[in-house]
Every structure is written in structure tokens, then in C-alpha cells.
Amino acid sequence: VPIAFSTSTPGSLSAVGDADLYSFEGTFGGYVTVDLSTPPVKNRPDIVPRLDLVRPNGSLATSTASCGTTARIDVASIDATGTWTVRVRPYESWVNCGVGIDTGPLTGSYTLSVCSSDAPPIPIAYGQTKQGSFTSDCQIVNYSFNGSVGDFATVLYFGPTPARRVQLYNPNGGLVVNGGGGPGGGFLDAPLPLNGTYRIAVEASDGQAAGDFSIGLSELGQAVPIAFSTSTPGSLSAVG
């Protein structure tokens, strides 16, 4: 079944041994995130799932299983252009998930989303705050800014929509900071190792509804001088 990007698609495994197949068009050099949520039933997940991501030639790109109510394939590389497949199936080692030999968790309902992990970044500069929104719980919203060696960058995230995490990548694509999530998160005073364009990746939280957020970027060296023993007025004019 074709699945659209950034769209929550309901599904169900109705028989033990059942597997559901979803397809999307991938382009070489891209990245995707696949997210599955299943409701709790009687203090256990409705289904105990495994997610497979399959290349156009039929080979397995990656796979993940979960004993919880969410399963996620994070930022998978699209290394071939063509029709990719996501397979949802019961976890073959479900008996190790603390549910005994009950086959109940091998059938049930779920919601599946596939999102682009490398959406074009939104420009942001030191001293700016931007408004953003999530349309799906697998979405990653990217921001870019110019940074220099010796800068200390701070990114503040505020919901109300919770984030999974806020990450910072250097101009070469290496991870600099793995920041916190929740309704309020981000990171403080991260030293920048290179000159160039940095990327801030804001990830939606598993199982959360779509919603809005604010993100602010600042740099420690841009602090305003303050005199000792002097009351100085100020204001926070935007969330973040």
C-alpha cells in the first residue's frame, strides 16, 4: 500500500503471522525515519512489532523490534532510487517481552508514519527565534545557521508540543550535541569546532499529536555588558 510522507496511517495485524506492506518512493542520498505507535492494552502493547525497511532490489536495509508501544527506524540512509517498502510484522521473540507465551500481542492495531529526515533547513541566526510545527510524530524539522570556531551556541526549545530531542550537526555532518527534549529542551553553550553552516535537527516525539513549537538560537559571546551594582531592565519578547 503506498504511504505518503508525514502522514499518520492506521493499520492492524488481524491474524497471527500477518504482515503489512507499505511503499514509498526514495531518492538516492536521502534519509527517512519510520515510526510506529500501538496503544496499550491490559498493561501491554496491543502488538509487539518489528519494522523492516526493504530496498527496491528486495534486500533488507535495516530492521528494528520493540517490546513497547513505539518502534522507530531512525534516519535510515536511502542508498538506491526506487520504490522502498516498510514491512510491519509481529516480533518473532515476543516471548522475551514479558508477556509470556500469550499470542495476543501478535495481533492488534497500530499507526505508522514515514518522514523525510533531510527536509530543507530553515535559516536562523544568532539572536533569532523561529516558530515551527510538527505534522507527524516521525518528523524532523531542520534549521541552519552560520557558526565560527570559538562560538558557544545555545538552542532553546519550547512546546507546547513535546520534542523527542534537539541535535546539532557540524558542517561536515558530524553530531556535536544530542540535546534534551520534552515540552522544553535543547542545549546550552555548545562549543563549535568548525567554521561553516551548522544544522539544528528538531525531532518530534513518538506517539505525540501534531502541534506547534518555538526555537531560539543565541551565542554566549553576544552577551550585553552589565555594570556591577546596577539595575538593568530587560525583557523576553518571544518564547525561546
PDB file of N, CA and C in Angstrom, residues 100-197:
ATOM      1  N   GLY A 100       4.834 -13.504  28.330  1.00  0.00           N
ATOM      2  CA  GLY A 100       4.626 -14.949  28.343  1.00  0.00           C
ATOM      3  C   GLY A 100       4.436 -15.485  26.938  1.00  0.00           C
ATOM      4  N   ILE A 101       3.748 -16.627  26.864  1.00  0.00           N
ATOM      5  CA  ILE A 101       3.529 -17.247  25.555  1.00  0.00           C
ATOM      6  C   ILE A 101       2.174 -16.858  24.965  1.00  0.00           C
ATOM      7  N   ASP A 102       1.495 -15.896  25.586  1.00  0.00           N
ATOM      8  CA  ASP A 102       0.234 -15.386  25.060  1.00  0.00           C
ATOM      9  C   ASP A 102       0.470 -14.817  23.662  1.00  0.00           C
ATOM     10  N   THR A 103      -0.316 -15.272  22.683  1.00  0.00           N
ATOM     11  CA  THR A 103      -0.157 -14.782  21.309  1.00  0.00           C
ATOM     12  C   THR A 103      -0.974 -13.518  21.050  1.00  0.00           C
ATOM     13  N   GLY A 104      -1.633 -13.002  22.062  1.00  0.00           N
ATOM     14  CA  GLY A 104      -2.412 -11.777  21.895  1.00  0.00           C
ATOM     15  C   GLY A 104      -1.619 -10.617  21.324  1.00  0.00           C
ATOM     16  N   PRO A 105      -0.360 -10.391  21.790  1.00  0.00           N
ATOM     17  CA  PRO A 105       0.416  -9.269  21.264  1.00  0.00           C
ATOM     18  C   PRO A 105       0.889  -9.439  19.818  1.00  0.00           C
ATOM     19  N   LEU A 106       0.568 -10.573  19.181  1.00  0.00           N
ATOM     20  CA  LEU A 106       0.960 -10.779  17.789  1.00  0.00           C
ATOM     21  C   LEU A 106      -0.077 -10.240  16.812  1.00  0.00           C
ATOM     22  N   THR A 107      -1.211  -9.782  17.321  1.00  0.00           N
ATOM     23  CA  THR A 107      -2.217  -9.118  16.501  1.00  0.00           C
ATOM     24  C   THR A 107      -2.654  -7.843  17.218  1.00  0.00           C
ATOM     25  N   GLY A 108      -3.157  -6.888  16.445  1.00  0.00           N
ATOM     26  CA  GLY A 108      -3.628  -5.649  17.047  1.00  0.00           C
ATOM     27  C   GLY A 108      -3.474  -4.475  16.105  1.00  0.00           C
ATOM     28  N   SER A 109      -3.736  -3.280  16.630  1.00  0.00           N
ATOM     29  CA  SER A 109      -3.741  -2.074  15.809  1.00  0.00           C
ATOM     30  C   SER A 109      -2.491  -1.244  16.034  1.00  0.00           C
ATOM     31  N   TYR A 110      -2.200  -0.374  15.063  1.00  0.00           N
ATOM     32  CA  TYR A 110      -1.030   0.497  15.140  1.00  0.00           C
ATOM     33  C   TYR A 110      -1.246   1.696  14.233  1.00  0.00           C
ATOM     34  N   THR A 111      -0.357   2.667  14.363  1.00  0.00           N
ATOM     35  CA  THR A 111      -0.295   3.815  13.458  1.00  0.00           C
ATOM     36  C   THR A 111       1.136   3.931  12.949  1.00  0.00           C
ATOM     37  N   LEU A 112       1.286   4.086  11.632  1.00  0.00           N
ATOM     38  CA  LEU A 112       2.605   4.128  11.007  1.00  0.00           C
ATOM     39  C   LEU A 112       2.808   5.461  10.302  1.00  0.00           C
ATOM     40  N   SER A 113       4.032   6.005  10.412  1.00  0.00           N
ATOM     41  CA  SER A 113       4.398   7.229   9.706  1.00  0.00           C
ATOM     42  C   SER A 113       5.784   7.062   9.091  1.00  0.00           C
ATOM     43  N   VAL A 114       5.966   7.655   7.916  1.00  0.00           N
ATOM     44  CA  VAL A 114       7.266   7.721   7.260  1.00  0.00           C
ATOM     45  C   VAL A 114       7.546   9.186   6.958  1.00  0.00           C
ATOM     46  N   CYS A 115       8.716   9.663   7.376  1.00  0.00           N
ATOM     47  CA  CYS A 115       9.058  11.071   7.195  1.00  0.00           C
ATOM     48  C   CYS A 115      10.438  11.214   6.577  1.00  0.00           C
ATOM     49  N   SER A 116      10.611  12.272   5.812  1.00  0.00           N
ATOM     50  CA  SER A 116      11.938  12.639   5.323  1.00  0.00           C
ATOM     51  C   SER A 116      12.749  13.191   6.486  1.00  0.00           C
ATOM     52  N   SER A 117      13.984  12.692   6.642  1.00  0.00           N
ATOM     53  CA  SER A 117      14.846  13.161   7.731  1.00  0.00           C
ATOM     54  C   SER A 117      15.746  14.310   7.300  1.00  0.00           C
ATOM     55  N   ASP A 118      15.775  14.614   6.002  1.00  0.00           N
ATOM     56  CA  ASP A 118      16.670  15.650   5.499  1.00  0.00           C
ATOM     57  C   ASP A 118      15.899  16.744   4.757  1.00  0.00           C
ATOM     58  N   ALA A 119      14.760  17.146   5.339  1.00  0.00           N
ATOM     59  CA  ALA A 119      13.986  18.233   4.763  1.00  0.00           C
ATOM     60  C   ALA A 119      14.849  19.496   4.691  1.00  0.00           C
ATOM     61  N   PRO A 120      14.644  20.361   3.694  1.00  0.00           N
ATOM     62  CA  PRO A 120      15.459  21.571   3.570  1.00  0.00           C
ATOM     63  C   PRO A 120      15.432  22.392   4.855  1.00  0.00           C
ATOM     64  N   PRO A 121      16.614  22.846   5.323  1.00  0.00           N
ATOM     65  CA  PRO A 121      16.663  23.580   6.587  1.00  0.00           C
ATOM     66  C   PRO A 121      16.111  24.994   6.463  1.00  0.00           C
ATOM     67  N   ILE A 122      15.568  25.467   7.563  1.00  0.00           N
ATOM     68  CA  ILE A 122      15.055  26.837   7.670  1.00  0.00           C
ATOM     69  C   ILE A 122      16.174  27.709   8.236  1.00  0.00           C
ATOM     70  N   PRO A 123      16.543  28.804   7.570  1.00  0.00           N
ATOM     71  CA  PRO A 123      17.622  29.646   8.089  1.00  0.00           C
ATOM     72  C   PRO A 123      17.253  30.287   9.431  1.00  0.00           C
ATOM     73  N   ILE A 124      18.221  30.334  10.346  1.00  0.00           N
ATOM     74  CA  ILE A 124      18.075  31.000  11.630  1.00  0.00           C
ATOM     75  C   ILE A 124      19.437  31.591  11.982  1.00  0.00           C
ATOM     76  N   ALA A 125      19.443  32.723  12.683  1.00  0.00           N
ATOM     77  CA  ALA A 125      20.690  33.388  13.045  1.00  0.00           C
ATOM     78  C   ALA A 125      20.723  33.609  14.553  1.00  0.00           C
ATOM     79  N   TYR A 126      21.927  33.857  15.078  1.00  0.00           N
ATOM     80  CA  TYR A 126      22.054  34.178  16.494  1.00  0.00           C
ATOM     81  C   TYR A 126      21.120  35.342  16.849  1.00  0.00           C
ATOM     82  N   GLY A 127      20.433  35.181  17.964  1.00  0.00           N
ATOM     83  CA  GLY A 127      19.514  36.221  18.420  1.00  0.00           C
ATOM     84  C   GLY A 127      18.109  36.097  17.879  1.00  0.00           C
ATOM     85  N   GLN A 128      17.871  35.086  17.032  1.00  0.00           N
ATOM     86  CA  GLN A 128      16.540  34.923  16.447  1.00  0.00           C
ATOM     87  C   GLN A 128      15.758  33.792  17.118  1.00  0.00           C
ATOM     88  N   THR A 129      14.442  33.922  17.051  1.00  0.00           N
ATOM     89  CA  THR A 129      13.508  32.868  17.462  1.00  0.00           C
ATOM     90  C   THR A 129      12.606  32.556  16.278  1.00  0.00           C
ATOM     91  N   LYS A 130      12.391  31.278  16.018  1.00  0.00           N
ATOM     92  CA  LYS A 130      11.540  30.849  14.916  1.00  0.00           C
ATOM     93  C   LYS A 130      10.378  30.016  15.445  1.00  0.00           C
ATOM     94  N   GLN A 131       9.247  30.119  14.767  1.00  0.00           N
ATOM     95  CA  GLN A 131       8.088  29.284  15.063  1.00  0.00           C
ATOM     96  C   GLN A 131       8.097  28.087  14.121  1.00  0.00           C
ATOM     97  N   GLY A 132       7.758  26.924  14.642  1.00  0.00           N
ATOM     98  CA  GLY A 132       7.719  25.721  13.828  1.00  0.00           C
ATOM     99  C   GLY A 132       6.528  24.863  14.189  1.00  0.00           C
ATOM    100  N   SER A 133       6.377  23.773  13.469  1.00  0.00           N
ATOM    101  CA  SER A 133       5.274  22.852  13.761  1.00  0.00           C
ATOM    102  C   SER A 133       5.630  21.457  13.283  1.00  0.00           C
ATOM    103  N   PHE A 134       5.079  20.461  13.988  1.00  0.00           N
ATOM    104  CA  PHE A 134       5.161  19.059  13.594  1.00  0.00           C
ATOM    105  C   PHE A 134       3.821  18.648  12.999  1.00  0.00           C
ATOM    106  N   THR A 135       3.866  17.923  11.885  1.00  0.00           N
ATOM    107  CA  THR A 135       2.644  17.367  11.312  1.00  0.00           C
ATOM    108  C   THR A 135       2.524  15.874  11.553  1.00  0.00           C
ATOM    109  N   SER A 136       3.637  15.247  12.015  1.00  0.00           N
ATOM    110  CA  SER A 136       3.652  13.814  12.267  1.00  0.00           C
ATOM    111  C   SER A 136       4.690  13.518  13.338  1.00  0.00           C
ATOM    112  N   ASP A 137       4.528  12.391  14.047  1.00  0.00           N
ATOM    113  CA  ASP A 137       5.450  12.087  15.144  1.00  0.00           C
ATOM    114  C   ASP A 137       6.782  11.508  14.682  1.00  0.00           C
ATOM    115  N   CYS A 138       6.976  11.356  13.355  1.00  0.00           N
ATOM    116  CA  CYS A 138       8.287  10.931  12.859  1.00  0.00           C
ATOM    117  C   CYS A 138       9.044  12.078  12.216  1.00  0.00           C
ATOM    118  N   GLN A 139       8.492  13.267  12.272  1.00  0.00           N
ATOM    119  CA  GLN A 139       9.055  14.394  11.533  1.00  0.00           C
ATOM    120  C   GLN A 139      10.299  14.966  12.203  1.00  0.00           C
ATOM    121  N   ILE A 140      11.247  15.411  11.383  1.00  0.00           N
ATOM    122  CA  ILE A 140      12.417  16.153  11.831  1.00  0.00           C
ATOM    123  C   ILE A 140      12.406  17.501  11.123  1.00  0.00           C
ATOM    124  N   VAL A 141      12.367  18.579  11.893  1.00  0.00           N
ATOM    125  CA  VAL A 141      12.411  19.931  11.338  1.00  0.00           C
ATOM    126  C   VAL A 141      13.836  20.447  11.478  1.00  0.00           C
ATOM    127  N   ASN A 142      14.443  20.848  10.368  1.00  0.00           N
ATOM    128  CA  ASN A 142      15.834  21.276  10.342  1.00  0.00           C
ATOM    129  C   ASN A 142      15.962  22.792  10.259  1.00  0.00           C
ATOM    130  N   TYR A 143      16.971  23.316  10.958  1.00  0.00           N
ATOM    131  CA  TYR A 143      17.325  24.736  10.899  1.00  0.00           C
ATOM    132  C   TYR A 143      18.819  24.830  10.625  1.00  0.00           C
ATOM    133  N   SER A 144      19.254  25.907   9.950  1.00  0.00           N
ATOM    134  CA  SER A 144      20.673  26.085   9.661  1.00  0.00           C
ATOM    135  C   SER A 144      21.122  27.479  10.064  1.00  0.00           C
ATOM    136  N   PHE A 145      22.392  27.574  10.509  1.00  0.00           N
ATOM    137  CA  PHE A 145      22.969  28.866  10.854  1.00  0.00           C
ATOM    138  C   PHE A 145      24.464  28.835  10.592  1.00  0.00           C
ATOM    139  N   ASN A 146      25.044  29.995  10.432  1.00  0.00           N
ATOM    140  CA  ASN A 146      26.482  30.123  10.237  1.00  0.00           C
ATOM    141  C   ASN A 146      27.167  30.265  11.594  1.00  0.00           C
ATOM    142  N   GLY A 147      28.149  29.411  11.852  1.00  0.00           N
ATOM    143  CA  GLY A 147      28.877  29.432  13.106  1.00  0.00           C
ATOM    144  C   GLY A 147      30.369  29.476  12.878  1.00  0.00           C
ATOM    145  N   SER A 148      31.107  29.878  13.901  1.00  0.00           N
ATOM    146  CA  SER A 148      32.558  30.002  13.810  1.00  0.00           C
ATOM    147  C   SER A 148      33.221  29.269  14.959  1.00  0.00           C
ATOM    148  N   VAL A 149      34.455  28.833  14.726  1.00  0.00           N
ATOM    149  CA  VAL A 149      35.240  28.221  15.794  1.00  0.00           C
ATOM    150  C   VAL A 149      35.329  29.192  16.971  1.00  0.00           C
ATOM    151  N   GLY A 150      35.066  28.702  18.160  1.00  0.00           N
ATOM    152  CA  GLY A 150      35.085  29.537  19.354  1.00  0.00           C
ATOM    153  C   GLY A 150      33.731  30.041  19.778  1.00  0.00           C
ATOM    154  N   ASP A 151      32.712  29.902  18.904  1.00  0.00           N
ATOM    155  CA  ASP A 151      31.348  30.252  19.313  1.00  0.00           C
ATOM    156  C   ASP A 151      30.839  29.246  20.329  1.00  0.00           C
ATOM    157  N   PHE A 152      29.961  29.705  21.205  1.00  0.00           N
ATOM    158  CA  PHE A 152      29.251  28.834  22.148  1.00  0.00           C
ATOM    159  C   PHE A 152      27.759  29.012  21.884  1.00  0.00           C
ATOM    160  N   ALA A 153      27.168  28.024  21.221  1.00  0.00           N
ATOM    161  CA  ALA A 153      25.786  28.139  20.755  1.00  0.00           C
ATOM    162  C   ALA A 153      24.807  27.535  21.768  1.00  0.00           C
ATOM    163  N   THR A 154      23.713  28.228  21.970  1.00  0.00           N
ATOM    164  CA  THR A 154      22.616  27.744  22.806  1.00  0.00           C
ATOM    165  C   THR A 154      21.350  27.679  21.962  1.00  0.00           C
ATOM    166  N   VAL A 155      20.643  26.561  22.049  1.00  0.00           N
ATOM    167  CA  VAL A 155      19.351  26.396  21.385  1.00  0.00           C
ATOM    168  C   VAL A 155      18.322  26.039  22.442  1.00  0.00           C
ATOM    169  N   LEU A 156      17.252  26.817  22.511  1.00  0.00           N
ATOM    170  CA  LEU A 156      16.169  26.572  23.459  1.00  0.00           C
ATOM    171  C   LEU A 156      14.906  26.188  22.701  1.00  0.00           C
ATOM    172  N   TYR A 157      14.309  25.078  23.114  1.00  0.00           N
ATOM    173  CA  TYR A 157      13.065  24.574  22.512  1.00  0.00           C
ATOM    174  C   TYR A 157      11.943  24.676  23.529  1.00  0.00           C
ATOM    175  N   PHE A 158      10.797  25.195  23.073  1.00  0.00           N
ATOM    176  CA  PHE A 158       9.606  25.232  23.916  1.00  0.00           C
ATOM    177  C   PHE A 158       8.389  24.843  23.086  1.00  0.00           C
ATOM    178  N   GLY A 159       7.539  23.963  23.675  1.00  0.00           N
ATOM    179  CA  GLY A 159       6.339  23.497  23.014  1.00  0.00           C
ATOM    180  C   GLY A 159       5.272  24.575  22.893  1.00  0.00           C
ATOM    181  N   PRO A 160       4.041  24.190  23.073  1.00  0.00           N
ATOM    182  CA  PRO A 160       3.565  23.090  23.923  1.00  0.00           C
ATOM    183  C   PRO A 160       3.793  21.667  23.415  1.00  0.00           C
ATOM    184  N   THR A 161       4.059  21.489  22.132  1.00  0.00           N
ATOM    185  CA  THR A 161       4.244  20.141  21.612  1.00  0.00           C
ATOM    186  C   THR A 161       5.591  19.581  22.073  1.00  0.00           C
ATOM    187  N   PRO A 162       5.632  18.419  22.720  1.00  0.00           N
ATOM    188  CA  PRO A 162       6.915  17.857  23.168  1.00  0.00           C
ATOM    189  C   PRO A 162       7.790  17.445  21.990  1.00  0.00           C
ATOM    190  N   ALA A 163       9.094  17.617  22.160  1.00  0.00           N
ATOM    191  CA  ALA A 163      10.071  17.132  21.183  1.00  0.00           C
ATOM    192  C   ALA A 163      10.735  15.877  21.724  1.00  0.00           C
ATOM    193  N   ARG A 164      11.204  15.042  20.830  1.00  0.00           N
ATOM    194  CA  ARG A 164      11.977  13.858  21.245  1.00  0.00           C
ATOM    195  C   ARG A 164      13.387  14.266  21.671  1.00  0.00           C
ATOM    196  N   ARG A 165      14.018  15.121  20.868  1.00  0.00           N
ATOM    197  CA  ARG A 165      15.355  15.616  21.164  1.00  0.00           C
ATOM    198  C   ARG A 165      15.679  16.746  20.188  1.00  0.00           C
ATOM    199  N   VAL A 166      16.735  17.499  20.518  1.00  0.00           N
ATOM    200  CA  VAL A 166      17.233  18.580  19.669  1.00  0.00           C
ATOM    201  C   VAL A 166      18.725  18.328  19.465  1.00  0.00           C
ATOM    202  N   GLN A 167      19.137  18.122  18.211  1.00  0.00           N
ATOM    203  CA  GLN A 167      20.526  17.779  17.919  1.00  0.00           C
ATOM    204  C   GLN A 167      21.197  18.875  17.095  1.00  0.00           C
ATOM    205  N   LEU A 168      22.520  18.964  17.243  1.00  0.00           N
ATOM    206  CA  LEU A 168      23.322  19.918  16.482  1.00  0.00           C
ATOM    207  C   LEU A 168      24.369  19.162  15.682  1.00  0.00           C
ATOM    208  N   TYR A 169      24.440  19.462  14.368  1.00  0.00           N
ATOM    209  CA  TYR A 169      25.404  18.821  13.480  1.00  0.00           C
ATOM    210  C   TYR A 169      26.353  19.865  12.911  1.00  0.00           C
ATOM    211  N   ASN A 170      27.640  19.503  12.799  1.00  0.00           N
ATOM    212  CA  ASN A 170      28.629  20.445  12.278  1.00  0.00           C
ATOM    213  C   ASN A 170      28.585  20.489  10.747  1.00  0.00           C
ATOM    214  N   PRO A 171      29.368  21.380  10.112  1.00  0.00           N
ATOM    215  CA  PRO A 171      29.321  21.497   8.645  1.00  0.00           C
ATOM    216  C   PRO A 171      29.681  20.219   7.900  1.00  0.00           C
ATOM    217  N   ASN A 172      30.406  19.310   8.538  1.00  0.00           N
ATOM    218  CA  ASN A 172      30.763  18.039   7.902  1.00  0.00           C
ATOM    219  C   ASN A 172      29.724  16.946   8.143  1.00  0.00           C
ATOM    220  N   GLY A 173      28.661  17.257   8.885  1.00  0.00           N
ATOM    221  CA  GLY A 173      27.613  16.286   9.169  1.00  0.00           C
ATOM    222  C   GLY A 173      27.794  15.519  10.452  1.00  0.00           C
ATOM    223  N   GLY A 174      28.867  15.799  11.200  1.00  0.00           N
ATOM    224  CA  GLY A 174      29.095  15.100  12.463  1.00  0.00           C
ATOM    225  C   GLY A 174      28.234  15.658  13.585  1.00  0.00           C
ATOM    226  N   LEU A 175      27.809  14.773  14.483  1.00  0.00           N
ATOM    227  CA  LEU A 175      26.984  15.188  15.615  1.00  0.00           C
ATOM    228  C   LEU A 175      27.838  15.937  16.635  1.00  0.00           C
ATOM    229  N   VAL A 176      27.386  17.130  17.024  1.00  0.00           N
ATOM    230  CA  VAL A 176      28.066  17.944  18.025  1.00  0.00           C
ATOM    231  C   VAL A 176      27.399  17.796  19.378  1.00  0.00           C
ATOM    232  N   VAL A 177      26.072  17.894  19.416  1.00  0.00           N
ATOM    233  CA  VAL A 177      25.325  17.845  20.672  1.00  0.00           C
ATOM    234  C   VAL A 177      24.063  17.029  20.467  1.00  0.00           C
ATOM    235  N   ASN A 178      23.764  16.181  21.432  1.00  0.00           N
ATOM    236  CA  ASN A 178      22.483  15.473  21.482  1.00  0.00           C
ATOM    237  C   ASN A 178      21.695  16.081  22.634  1.00  0.00           C
ATOM    238  N   GLY A 179      20.868  17.070  22.329  1.00  0.00           N
ATOM    239  CA  GLY A 179      20.181  17.841  23.359  1.00  0.00           C
ATOM    240  C   GLY A 179      18.880  17.217  23.808  1.00  0.00           C
ATOM    241  N   GLY A 180      18.349  17.752  24.899  1.00  0.00           N
ATOM    242  CA  GLY A 180      17.159  17.198  25.518  1.00  0.00           C
ATOM    243  C   GLY A 180      15.873  17.559  24.791  1.00  0.00           C
ATOM    244  N   GLY A 181      14.827  16.793  25.117  1.00  0.00           N
ATOM    245  CA  GLY A 181      13.515  17.013  24.534  1.00  0.00           C
ATOM    246  C   GLY A 181      12.480  17.307  25.589  1.00  0.00           C
ATOM    247  N   GLY A 182      11.230  16.936  25.293  1.00  0.00           N
ATOM    248  CA  GLY A 182      10.115  17.261  26.171  1.00  0.00           C
ATOM    249  C   GLY A 182       9.453  18.548  25.723  1.00  0.00           C
ATOM    250  N   PRO A 183       8.533  19.077  26.520  1.00  0.00           N
ATOM    251  CA  PRO A 183       7.900  20.359  26.163  1.00  0.00           C
ATOM    252  C   PRO A 183       8.869  21.532  26.226  1.00  0.00           C
ATOM    253  N   GLY A 184       9.982  21.349  26.951  1.00  0.00           N
ATOM    254  CA  GLY A 184      11.048  22.340  26.995  1.00  0.00           C
ATOM    255  C   GLY A 184      12.380  21.614  26.940  1.00  0.00           C
ATOM    256  N   GLY A 185      13.270  22.006  26.020  1.00  0.00           N
ATOM    257  CA  GLY A 185      14.527  21.275  25.882  1.00  0.00           C
ATOM    258  C   GLY A 185      15.536  22.075  25.099  1.00  0.00           C
ATOM    259  N   GLY A 186      16.502  21.365  24.500  1.00  0.00           N
ATOM    260  CA  GLY A 186      17.576  21.995  23.754  1.00  0.00           C
ATOM    261  C   GLY A 186      18.915  21.744  24.404  1.00  0.00           C
ATOM    262  N   PHE A 187      19.840  22.700  24.271  1.00  0.00           N
ATOM    263  CA  PHE A 187      21.171  22.564  24.867  1.00  0.00           C
ATOM    264  C   PHE A 187      21.749  23.952  25.105  1.00  0.00           C
ATOM    265  N   LEU A 188      22.751  24.007  25.995  1.00  0.00           N
ATOM    266  CA  LEU A 188      23.353  25.273  26.406  1.00  0.00           C
ATOM    267  C   LEU A 188      24.840  25.306  26.055  1.00  0.00           C
ATOM    268  N   ASP A 189      25.291  26.423  25.495  1.00  0.00           N
ATOM    269  CA  ASP A 189      26.710  26.771  25.347  1.00  0.00           C
ATOM    270  C   ASP A 189      27.544  25.642  24.731  1.00  0.00           C
ATOM    271  N   ALA A 190      27.105  25.134  23.585  1.00  0.00           N
ATOM    272  CA  ALA A 190      27.864  24.105  22.880  1.00  0.00           C
ATOM    273  C   ALA A 190      29.013  24.745  22.108  1.00  0.00           C
ATOM    274  N   PRO A 191      30.275  24.352  22.364  1.00  0.00           N
ATOM    275  CA  PRO A 191      31.409  24.923  21.628  1.00  0.00           C
ATOM    276  C   PRO A 191      31.421  24.422  20.185  1.00  0.00           C
ATOM    277  N   LEU A 192      31.570  25.339  19.239  1.00  0.00           N
ATOM    278  CA  LEU A 192      31.567  24.967  17.825  1.00  0.00           C
ATOM    279  C   LEU A 192      32.994  24.684  17.359  1.00  0.00           C
ATOM    280  N   PRO A 193      33.221  23.522  16.739  1.00  0.00           N
ATOM    281  CA  PRO A 193      34.589  23.118  16.387  1.00  0.00           C
ATOM    282  C   PRO A 193      35.063  23.589  15.016  1.00  0.00           C
ATOM    283  N   LEU A 194      34.132  24.066  14.157  1.00  0.00           N
ATOM    284  CA  LEU A 194      34.483  24.405  12.783  1.00  0.00           C
ATOM    285  C   LEU A 194      33.790  25.689  12.350  1.00  0.00           C
ATOM    286  N   ASN A 195      34.326  26.313  11.322  1.00  0.00           N
ATOM    287  CA  ASN A 195      33.631  27.410  10.653  1.00  0.00           C
ATOM    288  C   ASN A 195      32.715  26.834   9.581  1.00  0.00           C
ATOM    289  N   GLY A 196      31.522  27.417   9.455  1.00  0.00           N
ATOM    290  CA  GLY A 196      30.633  26.960   8.398  1.00  0.00           C
ATOM    291  C   GLY A 196      29.182  26.914   8.823  1.00  0.00           C
ATOM    292  N   THR A 197      28.403  26.168   8.053  1.00  0.00           N
ATOM    293  CA  THR A 197      26.955  26.092   8.265  1.00  0.00           C
ATOM    294  C   THR A 197      26.609  24.889   9.129  1.00  0.00           C
TER     295      THR A 197
END
